[in-house]
Every structure is written in structure tokens, then in C-alpha cells.
């Protein structure tokens, strides 16, 4: 048999911001496609109009873009199977629902939601749970219980009929999943899911998903574990539609867990512990907002590297990987069955590694808007120089301002503790001498100035630590930062003198 072309899809429903678990699913699909020279498709599954959220689709597309997950085919780029938005494929699905009814794999049901609620309550009153299944389907208002002419009549007159799958009784559904291995479910435990609804002339998720995966020639379905309970029905649908031979290979990925490992990672965990669970900042139509990794100061490369290892590992100790390396090493077989605990500190660690290795000018580009927001306009060149000096201490792009603001604005106050500790004895006098040394330089060159200042301190017999910390205090306002001589070289002679004068005057 010919090897099938790898075609995978990411098929989110636009119901809100894309959770990082969803981004991981997209990433694994993308890596798998790249590795096999296949196609990565973005399909928007928007047939549930009640859960549709405006803006969610754009959010998904922008998130994938930020992560560097490029779409080969699908919404926003088009392709041979367009349209890729299910609401625009409306007319495709009815015929498959009808085909299933004609073949005896499905039936029409005419119950109103009030009737179903009433039956449910009756069951509950007797301490039983109601399932629409083989035991009940012929006792309710369905095409299996009503005479043919009445069914015809109802199909014309009532606008709330649905098509339900006729899940067979006591049938062993044998499935295979790359992550889970062989799974067997007895069909009697399953209910008759709705496949199509006349009320909005739309299929439900199950039918649309199977029909589209078939029509779009999807070879592998890689998705979250929450869809595992749907797999038996999906297997049955492939069989019922006569598509078993070409059905995709499945892989259900384990959940992303809370940092304490107890349950699925939620927005609430992020809010409580102070980290985002979404790639980008999100504003819901009702105005509610949620923070994002991008705005919190993460580099996309670090973000996806961190995500890639939540559920998969390359089998060695390698942690830092480019997307190309991940593509080379990725394998679904090496994805674990159990959930992966999300570790916000580890996420920061990844980002810090990427910041250290990143190009200073590229980092500066991300830093400039932060400077503007703080009211200072800085040149790219200067920002890059400053970042070169402070980036080893940063975990997030948003740390830069706190680490470097003194390069752009002179201190307006001085750290009390540092003043008490260092600005005493002969140190202020030593600062006057350092002021003269600086004043005698034409321009400040770090190494030259260092030689002169250190020479003087040694000669004076004063403590190096006390004088240098007083110097730092005068220039920075507190006792932090990289080499003083690197700092004053960037500040320049005029600004350095002005800060020294200010400190000598006010302290
Ligand atoms: N629309 C489903 C979701 O929102 C897709 C599940 C699947 O990949 O089959 O996740």
C-alpha cells in the first residue's frame, strides 16, 4: 500500500482565547507535519453558534503566527479544500446525515427540549440517569417508533428535528491510539449523539469533524485527551460512512496540569499564581481580559520550547531546542500518557536562557515600546547597548525597564540603606576625586576610566567596596547594575558629571 501523505489539522472552536494546552496541540501537529513533509491545516469548527465568541478566530490565528506555527492550508490562507470554516460548509453535511439515516445508522428524533427535560427529571426522581440510547430510542418520538407517513409529516412541519446516531447495542468498539495503545469500549455504554440539527441547519461537532477530516484527507488526528471519550463514536461514524479504510490514525495528548499536579490547568490557576495561560493578551466581548505570554515579556521561541516539553521529551536531557531541532526530534510515540504539570518558574527559566542568547538589537526592538510607555524615547542603538549589559539578569522582556531605567533617567532619590552603608567616612571625598578624573577625560572609555579610578582608590588606601558602591549610588541611585565603567561609558561624560554633582549636593 502506498504510504499516505501526512496531513494534520488543528481544529479549534472559536469559543474564547486559545489556552496554552491548545497551542501545544497545534505545535505537535505542526512539528509532526514538518517532520514528514506534510501539511498543517487550520480548520475552524464553529458549528456551535451558542458558544461562538467574536474575535476568537483572529486571536487563534494571531497566536499561531506569534508562535511561528505556519499554516499551510486553512482559514486565513485558503487551499484546495476551502472553505475551512465549518459554518461556511453548511450545505456539505446534511447529505451525510441523510445517508446515515438511509443506511440505518442514524434516525430522526422529534422530541422537544421540554420533553427531554421532563423525561430526565422523571429518571432523576427514580434515582436513575437518563441516556438517549438503544433502550429508549424506540419509546420516544423518533423515526424508529413513529409510522413512516407521520415521520414525513414531522420532517416538513417541525423545525426542531435532529438526526441521532444509532449506537449499536453490545458491540465491542476496538480502537487504536498512538499514545494510549489499544482501547476497547462496549457500545452499550454510549448514547445516541445528535449529529445534525434542523433548528440551525448545522451538523454538531461529531459529524462535521468526521466529514471534514475525511474530505480534507487528514492522515493523523493529534488532539487533546478531552476528545478521547468521543473516539468510539468517531470510529463508528467512519465505519457507518464506509470510510474505515482511510480513517486517520489517532493520538490523544495528555492534559496540562496545574503546578501542584491536581487537575487541569485553568485560567484561575494562572490568576491565582500570577502567570498567563494564554499566548496573547485577550479581551473578551464582555470586556473581561486575560494576560498573555507575549505581553508578559516572553519570547515566542522560549514559549514554544517550554510548551514542547510538556508532554513530550526527546529521550535525552536536551532542553533548549530551536523549532528545527524539535521538528527533527519530535515523535508522538515519545509522548507520555500521564498529564504534564505546568511549572511557571521553569517557563521563566526558558525565557531567561533565550534572552541571554538573543541578539541585542532584536531585544531592543521589543524594549523600545516599553521605554516609550515610560515616557522616554531611546534610539535602537542605545537600547541595544544597554540590553547587552543587563540582559543576563532578566527573565522577561518586561524586566528590562526595572533593570535599566537609570540609563535613561537620573535617580531622583537614593536607596536609604545603601546611603547609610556606603556614603560615609572619606567616601564622599573620594567621589569628588572620581569626579575630577571623569572631568579630565575627553570622552569616557570604560577600560581607561577604570584603570584611572581603580588606580586612585588603591593609592588612596580607601576600601574598594565602599568607594565603588558610593560611586554606584551616585550614578544609579541604588547598589545594583553591571560594571560602573560600562554604565558611565554609555551615560557619557556630561550625564556622569551631572549625576555625581547631584549626589554630592544632595547626599
Ligand atoms: N473543535 C474541537 C476543539 O475545539 C476539535 C477537536 C478535534 O481536534 O477533533 O478542540
XYZ file of C-alpha atoms and ligand atoms in Angstrom:
517
model
C 0.000 0.000 0.000
C 1.239 3.461 -0.820
C 2.372 5.495 2.141
C -0.192 8.203 2.768
C 0.743 11.874 2.663
C 0.821 13.303 6.167
C -1.946 15.863 6.557
C -2.820 17.052 10.034
C -5.193 19.689 11.231
C -5.629 21.947 14.192
C -9.381 22.327 14.564
C -10.232 24.736 17.371
C -13.693 26.004 18.121
C -13.741 29.797 18.397
C -15.149 29.885 21.912
C -12.644 32.270 23.533
C -8.926 32.758 23.975
C -6.774 29.805 22.947
C -5.482 28.012 26.055
C -1.788 27.090 26.056
C -2.883 23.431 26.002
C -4.428 24.184 22.604
C -1.234 25.869 21.462
C 0.662 22.727 22.434
C -1.754 20.626 20.357
C -1.199 22.940 17.399
C 2.568 22.797 17.921
C 2.693 18.993 17.995
C 0.602 18.825 14.833
C 2.884 21.358 13.208
C 6.095 19.548 14.211
C 4.666 16.258 13.001
C 3.672 17.758 9.650
C 7.066 19.433 9.152
C 8.927 16.268 10.084
C 7.062 14.235 7.473
C 6.998 16.854 4.757
C 3.251 17.033 5.260
C 0.622 19.745 5.531
C -0.598 21.593 8.596
C -4.190 22.717 8.233
C -6.184 25.194 10.310
C -9.891 24.406 10.375
C -12.294 26.468 12.430
C -15.045 24.362 13.983
C -17.739 26.932 14.548
C -20.952 24.937 14.218
C -21.977 25.552 17.806
C -23.440 29.025 17.435
C -24.226 29.254 21.148
C -20.581 29.003 22.111
C -19.266 31.246 19.332
C -17.221 34.197 20.611
C -16.435 37.133 18.343
C -12.711 37.776 17.990
C -11.691 34.257 18.985
C -10.786 33.191 15.445
C -8.491 36.180 14.913
C -6.985 35.508 18.306
C -6.204 31.908 17.308
C -4.626 32.982 14.025
C -2.543 35.710 15.689
C -1.415 33.320 18.397
C -0.198 30.719 15.905
C 1.577 33.462 13.990
C 3.349 34.756 17.102
C 4.458 31.207 17.927
C 5.914 30.714 14.454
C 3.442 27.930 13.662
C 2.823 28.479 9.976
C -0.420 27.372 8.410
C -0.057 25.552 5.078
C -3.736 25.378 4.334
C -6.863 26.625 6.016
C -8.664 29.643 7.357
C -6.656 32.815 6.617
C -4.571 31.177 3.862
C -7.033 29.122 1.756
C -6.265 25.890 -0.049
C -7.712 23.109 -2.195
C -10.390 22.128 0.341
C -11.691 25.639 1.059
C -13.711 26.830 2.816
C -12.088 25.795 6.083
C -14.610 27.429 8.373
C -17.342 24.875 9.084
C -20.129 27.447 9.182
C -19.303 28.141 5.520
C -19.517 24.431 4.672
C -23.093 24.164 5.930
C -24.571 22.544 2.866
C -21.995 19.743 2.813
C -23.150 17.915 5.926
C -26.896 17.262 5.532
C -26.424 14.659 2.843
C -24.141 12.611 5.101
C -26.685 12.769 7.919
C -29.368 11.612 5.487
C -27.115 8.870 4.159
C -26.622 7.559 7.697
C -30.404 7.501 8.232
C -30.940 5.753 4.881
C -28.369 3.091 5.789
C -29.968 2.507 9.189
C -27.036 4.015 11.154
C -28.992 7.018 12.335
C -32.581 8.163 12.856
C -34.664 11.296 13.192
C -35.753 12.356 16.655
C -38.528 14.863 17.241
C -38.527 15.385 20.991
C -38.680 18.964 22.126
C -36.172 20.115 24.702
C -39.065 20.480 27.197
C -39.987 16.834 26.633
C -36.414 15.735 27.150
C -36.089 17.781 30.311
C -39.285 16.198 31.634
C -38.029 12.656 30.966
C -34.711 13.492 32.564
C -36.461 14.720 35.715
C -38.582 11.557 35.850
C -35.440 9.453 35.701
C -33.760 11.544 38.357
C -36.786 11.246 40.628
C -36.300 7.498 40.464
C -32.580 7.854 41.123
C -31.614 6.876 37.568
C -29.669 8.771 34.917
C -31.258 9.207 31.564
C -29.324 8.252 28.433
C -30.752 8.544 24.943
C -29.750 5.058 23.800
C -30.784 1.667 22.443
C -33.079 1.066 25.399
C -35.147 4.176 24.946
C -34.924 5.258 21.298
C -37.935 3.236 20.174
C -40.042 4.504 23.061
C -39.535 8.181 22.212
C -40.692 10.299 19.304
C -38.290 9.051 16.641
C -38.372 7.729 13.112
C -37.840 4.301 14.688
C -41.093 4.443 16.651
C -43.440 6.531 14.506
C -45.137 5.396 11.273
C -43.393 6.474 8.071
C -46.113 8.914 6.991
C -46.008 10.664 10.343
C -42.240 10.950 10.113
C -42.588 12.507 6.648
C -45.147 14.910 8.035
C -42.994 15.892 11.019
C -39.900 16.419 8.909
C -41.880 19.015 6.973
C -43.768 20.641 9.798
C -41.454 20.641 12.774
C -38.289 22.705 12.726
C -36.525 21.116 15.661
C -35.884 17.570 14.446
C -32.419 16.192 14.904
C -30.523 13.251 13.462
C -29.118 10.950 16.120
C -26.534 8.231 15.654
C -27.967 4.776 16.300
C -25.252 3.412 18.519
C -25.486 -0.380 18.270
C -26.138 -2.456 21.365
C -23.381 -4.537 22.902
C -20.765 -4.112 20.231
C -17.059 -4.095 21.110
C -15.552 -0.998 19.558
C -11.851 -1.679 19.116
C -9.721 1.390 18.729
C -6.098 2.245 18.464
C -4.375 5.370 19.648
C -0.661 6.067 19.292
C -0.407 7.410 22.850
C -2.894 5.091 24.556
C -2.398 1.892 22.602
C -5.398 -0.377 22.070
C -8.639 0.730 23.666
C -11.882 -1.257 23.705
C -15.270 0.186 24.627
C -18.602 -1.606 24.717
C -21.118 0.373 22.693
C -23.909 -0.239 25.202
C -22.218 2.296 27.480
C -22.627 5.019 24.850
C -25.601 7.178 23.998
C -27.073 8.219 20.662
C -25.345 11.506 19.960
C -27.002 14.234 17.935
C -25.311 14.590 14.553
C -27.411 17.222 12.847
C -29.925 19.839 13.950
C -32.739 21.187 11.791
C -33.102 24.206 14.067
C -29.954 25.841 12.649
C -29.373 23.502 9.666
C -25.982 22.682 11.114
C -24.158 19.492 11.998
C -22.831 19.007 15.502
C -19.116 18.717 16.205
C -19.022 14.926 15.712
C -20.471 14.778 12.221
C -18.728 17.895 10.922
C -15.399 16.746 12.342
C -15.534 13.279 10.745
C -16.853 14.501 7.394
C -14.232 17.227 7.182
C -11.338 15.038 8.282
C -12.390 12.633 5.528
C -12.919 15.238 2.814
C -9.723 17.080 3.747
C -7.778 13.798 3.595
C -6.491 14.089 7.135
C -4.000 11.312 7.858
C -3.447 11.817 11.602
C -5.644 13.346 14.285
C -3.497 14.685 17.118
C -5.669 16.309 19.753
C -6.273 16.712 23.461
C -7.257 13.870 25.732
C -10.632 15.503 26.373
C -11.681 14.117 22.989
C -10.870 10.512 23.861
C -14.453 9.807 25.031
C -15.629 10.817 21.531
C -13.310 8.345 19.827
C -15.679 5.322 19.909
C -18.381 7.357 18.185
C -15.857 8.630 15.661
C -14.733 5.080 14.894
C -18.374 4.080 14.443
C -19.029 7.042 12.157
C -16.116 6.090 9.928
C -17.499 2.583 9.730
C -21.041 3.746 9.085
C -19.964 6.077 6.301
C -17.813 3.337 4.741
C -14.581 5.240 5.367
C -12.849 2.903 7.829
C -10.076 2.065 5.391
C -8.981 5.662 5.108
C -9.738 6.842 8.619
C -6.982 8.832 10.271
C -4.567 7.491 12.853
C -5.351 8.953 16.273
C -3.184 10.348 19.043
C -4.731 11.844 22.168
C -2.368 14.060 24.137
C -2.383 14.147 27.931
C -3.660 17.184 29.792
C -1.608 20.106 31.008
C -1.931 20.039 34.778
C -1.903 22.706 37.471
C 1.513 23.375 39.075
C 0.533 21.146 42.018
C -0.446 18.377 39.610
C -4.034 18.289 40.841
C -6.315 18.745 37.843
C -6.378 20.594 34.576
C -4.540 23.900 34.275
C -7.088 26.704 34.226
C -7.174 30.465 33.882
C -7.992 30.628 37.574
C -4.678 28.904 38.441
C -2.845 31.480 36.373
C -4.689 34.362 38.049
C -4.042 32.929 41.493
C -0.357 32.148 40.991
C 0.460 35.034 38.669
C 1.140 33.549 35.261
C -0.739 33.604 31.944
C -2.450 30.545 30.468
C -2.916 32.183 27.077
C -0.316 33.075 24.451
C -1.543 36.638 23.854
C -3.439 39.229 25.835
C -7.161 38.654 25.363
C -10.128 40.948 25.672
C -13.435 39.108 25.661
C -16.511 40.727 24.083
C -17.808 41.433 27.600
C -14.643 43.373 28.374
C -13.038 40.754 30.584
C -9.318 40.475 29.955
C -6.626 37.848 30.390
C -2.878 38.249 30.269
C -0.709 36.650 27.627
C 2.837 35.313 27.391
C 3.750 37.827 24.713
C 2.730 40.862 26.735
C 4.177 39.374 29.904
C 7.577 39.525 28.232
C 8.184 36.073 26.770
C 9.980 35.389 23.516
C 7.921 33.125 21.257
C 10.856 30.750 20.750
C 11.190 30.272 24.508
C 7.453 29.874 24.918
C 7.126 27.088 22.362
C 10.309 25.389 23.533
C 8.868 25.273 27.050
C 5.488 24.072 25.743
C 7.019 21.408 23.522
C 8.405 19.608 26.553
C 5.082 19.459 28.391
C 4.014 16.018 27.278
C 6.958 15.007 25.157
C 10.672 14.694 25.590
C 13.301 13.854 23.035
C 14.652 10.999 25.151
C 17.833 12.813 26.141
C 18.421 15.675 28.534
C 18.279 18.330 25.885
C 16.013 21.173 26.925
C 16.893 24.141 24.738
C 15.805 23.440 21.176
C 15.057 25.501 18.120
C 11.863 24.692 16.251
C 14.035 22.954 13.644
C 15.583 20.718 16.288
C 12.177 19.973 17.752
C 10.949 19.069 14.282
C 13.797 16.658 13.857
C 13.438 15.008 17.245
C 9.671 15.034 17.768
C 7.816 11.767 17.952
C 4.281 11.033 19.122
C 5.486 7.653 20.380
C 7.551 9.533 22.950
C 4.525 11.463 24.247
C 3.579 10.300 27.723
C 0.178 9.047 28.796
C 0.034 10.986 32.034
C -0.594 14.691 32.358
C 2.247 17.183 32.439
C 2.496 19.560 35.303
C 2.913 23.179 34.291
C 5.797 24.886 36.068
C 5.704 28.712 35.841
C 9.257 29.022 37.201
C 10.560 26.686 34.530
C 8.764 28.786 31.927
C 10.702 31.823 33.173
C 13.924 29.844 33.167
C 13.430 29.005 29.486
C 12.800 32.637 28.698
C 15.899 33.749 30.587
C 18.012 31.319 28.527
C 16.565 32.683 25.297
C 17.055 36.296 26.374
C 20.713 35.587 27.172
C 21.253 34.090 23.750
C 19.165 36.599 21.784
C 20.529 39.347 19.588
C 20.642 42.661 21.481
C 19.114 44.677 18.666
C 16.210 42.264 18.396
C 15.614 42.542 22.114
C 15.928 46.314 21.845
C 13.100 46.379 19.322
C 10.864 44.768 21.916
C 12.156 47.122 24.586
C 11.577 50.421 22.756
C 7.779 50.413 23.174
C 8.302 49.808 26.899
C 10.613 52.832 27.051
C 8.008 54.935 25.230
C 5.335 53.757 27.629
C 7.594 55.005 30.425
C 7.935 58.358 28.751
C 11.437 58.125 27.303
C 12.364 57.921 23.640
C 15.537 55.920 23.148
C 17.445 55.074 19.987
C 17.617 51.432 18.936
C 21.371 51.563 19.148
C 21.437 52.838 22.714
C 18.725 50.393 23.802
C 20.743 47.515 22.322
C 23.901 48.596 24.193
C 22.033 48.859 27.475
C 20.344 45.484 26.970
C 23.717 43.926 26.298
C 24.723 44.985 29.814
C 21.614 43.942 31.730
C 20.078 41.011 29.884
C 21.869 38.353 31.914
C 19.756 39.425 34.871
C 16.421 39.350 33.021
C 13.879 36.550 32.865
C 11.298 38.572 30.961
C 11.445 41.394 28.421
C 9.355 43.326 30.913
C 12.223 43.051 33.436
C 14.382 45.328 31.264
C 12.862 48.590 32.417
C 13.416 47.824 36.081
C 16.962 46.700 35.323
C 17.886 49.593 33.078
C 15.713 52.655 33.658
C 18.621 54.519 35.281
C 20.377 54.592 31.921
C 17.636 56.898 30.674
C 16.578 58.867 33.741
C 18.845 60.126 36.531
C 17.990 58.928 40.011
C 15.536 61.184 41.813
C 16.167 59.533 45.154
C 18.780 57.291 46.697
C 18.353 53.964 48.419
C 18.403 54.733 52.167
C 20.103 51.524 53.208
C 22.861 51.925 50.647
C 23.356 55.564 51.679
C 23.733 54.584 55.336
C 26.086 51.768 54.433
C 28.380 53.446 51.905
C 28.031 57.256 51.849
C 30.179 57.880 54.893
C 33.758 58.412 56.110
C 36.035 59.513 53.276
C 33.911 58.033 50.535
C 32.133 61.287 49.540
C 35.552 62.923 49.204
C 36.707 60.062 47.021
C 33.678 60.721 44.786
C 34.921 64.298 44.365
C 38.255 62.908 43.130
C 36.477 60.495 40.785
C 34.503 63.472 39.509
C 37.778 65.156 38.604
C 39.078 62.022 36.905
C 35.913 61.880 34.784
C 36.129 65.587 34.085
C 39.665 65.189 32.792
C 38.661 62.534 30.258
C 37.718 63.825 26.801
C 35.186 61.035 26.412
C 34.615 58.127 28.746
C 36.179 54.868 27.637
C 35.290 52.185 30.185
C 38.658 50.428 30.387
C 40.711 53.652 30.572
C 38.472 55.206 33.166
C 38.502 52.007 35.199
C 42.299 51.976 35.252
C 42.407 55.585 36.490
C 39.689 55.213 39.147
C 40.939 51.888 40.478
C 44.484 53.255 40.489
C 43.367 56.197 42.549
C 41.362 54.101 45.068
C 44.276 51.727 45.620
C 46.669 54.597 46.076
C 44.334 56.368 48.497
C 44.233 53.328 50.758
C 40.435 53.521 50.915
C 38.305 50.379 50.637
C 37.481 49.490 47.053
C 33.963 48.283 48.001
C 32.960 51.401 49.901
C 34.127 53.847 47.225
C 32.791 51.884 44.278
C 29.415 51.434 45.961
C 29.236 55.141 46.711
C 30.039 55.777 43.061
C 27.252 53.368 42.053
C 24.850 55.009 44.453
C 25.521 58.413 42.926
C 25.018 57.202 39.360
C 22.324 54.528 39.721
C 20.571 55.516 42.956
C 20.990 52.078 44.488
C 23.548 49.304 44.673
C 22.694 47.301 41.588
C 23.718 47.019 37.985
C 26.582 45.938 35.731
C 30.116 47.352 35.726
C 30.164 51.045 36.700
C 32.555 51.868 33.901
C 30.326 50.256 31.282
C 27.454 52.301 32.710
C 29.243 55.638 32.616
C 30.638 54.973 29.141
C 27.030 54.703 27.953
C 25.862 57.684 30.010
C 28.679 59.847 28.662
C 30.759 62.488 30.363
C 28.129 65.197 30.719
C 25.466 62.996 32.299
C 28.001 61.266 34.574
C 29.253 64.597 35.899
C 25.756 65.874 36.415
C 24.789 62.782 38.447
C 27.962 62.992 40.535
C 27.300 66.684 41.220
C 23.725 65.967 42.167
C 24.772 63.244 44.619
C 27.497 65.422 46.144
C 24.965 68.201 46.576
C 22.044 66.212 47.983
C 23.545 63.369 49.971
N -13.264 21.557 17.708
C -12.611 20.676 18.611
C -11.917 21.543 19.652
O -12.362 22.607 19.890
C -11.630 19.822 17.848
C -11.325 18.505 18.444
C -10.581 17.668 17.437
O -9.420 18.001 17.171
O -11.163 16.739 16.894
O -10.938 21.218 20.259
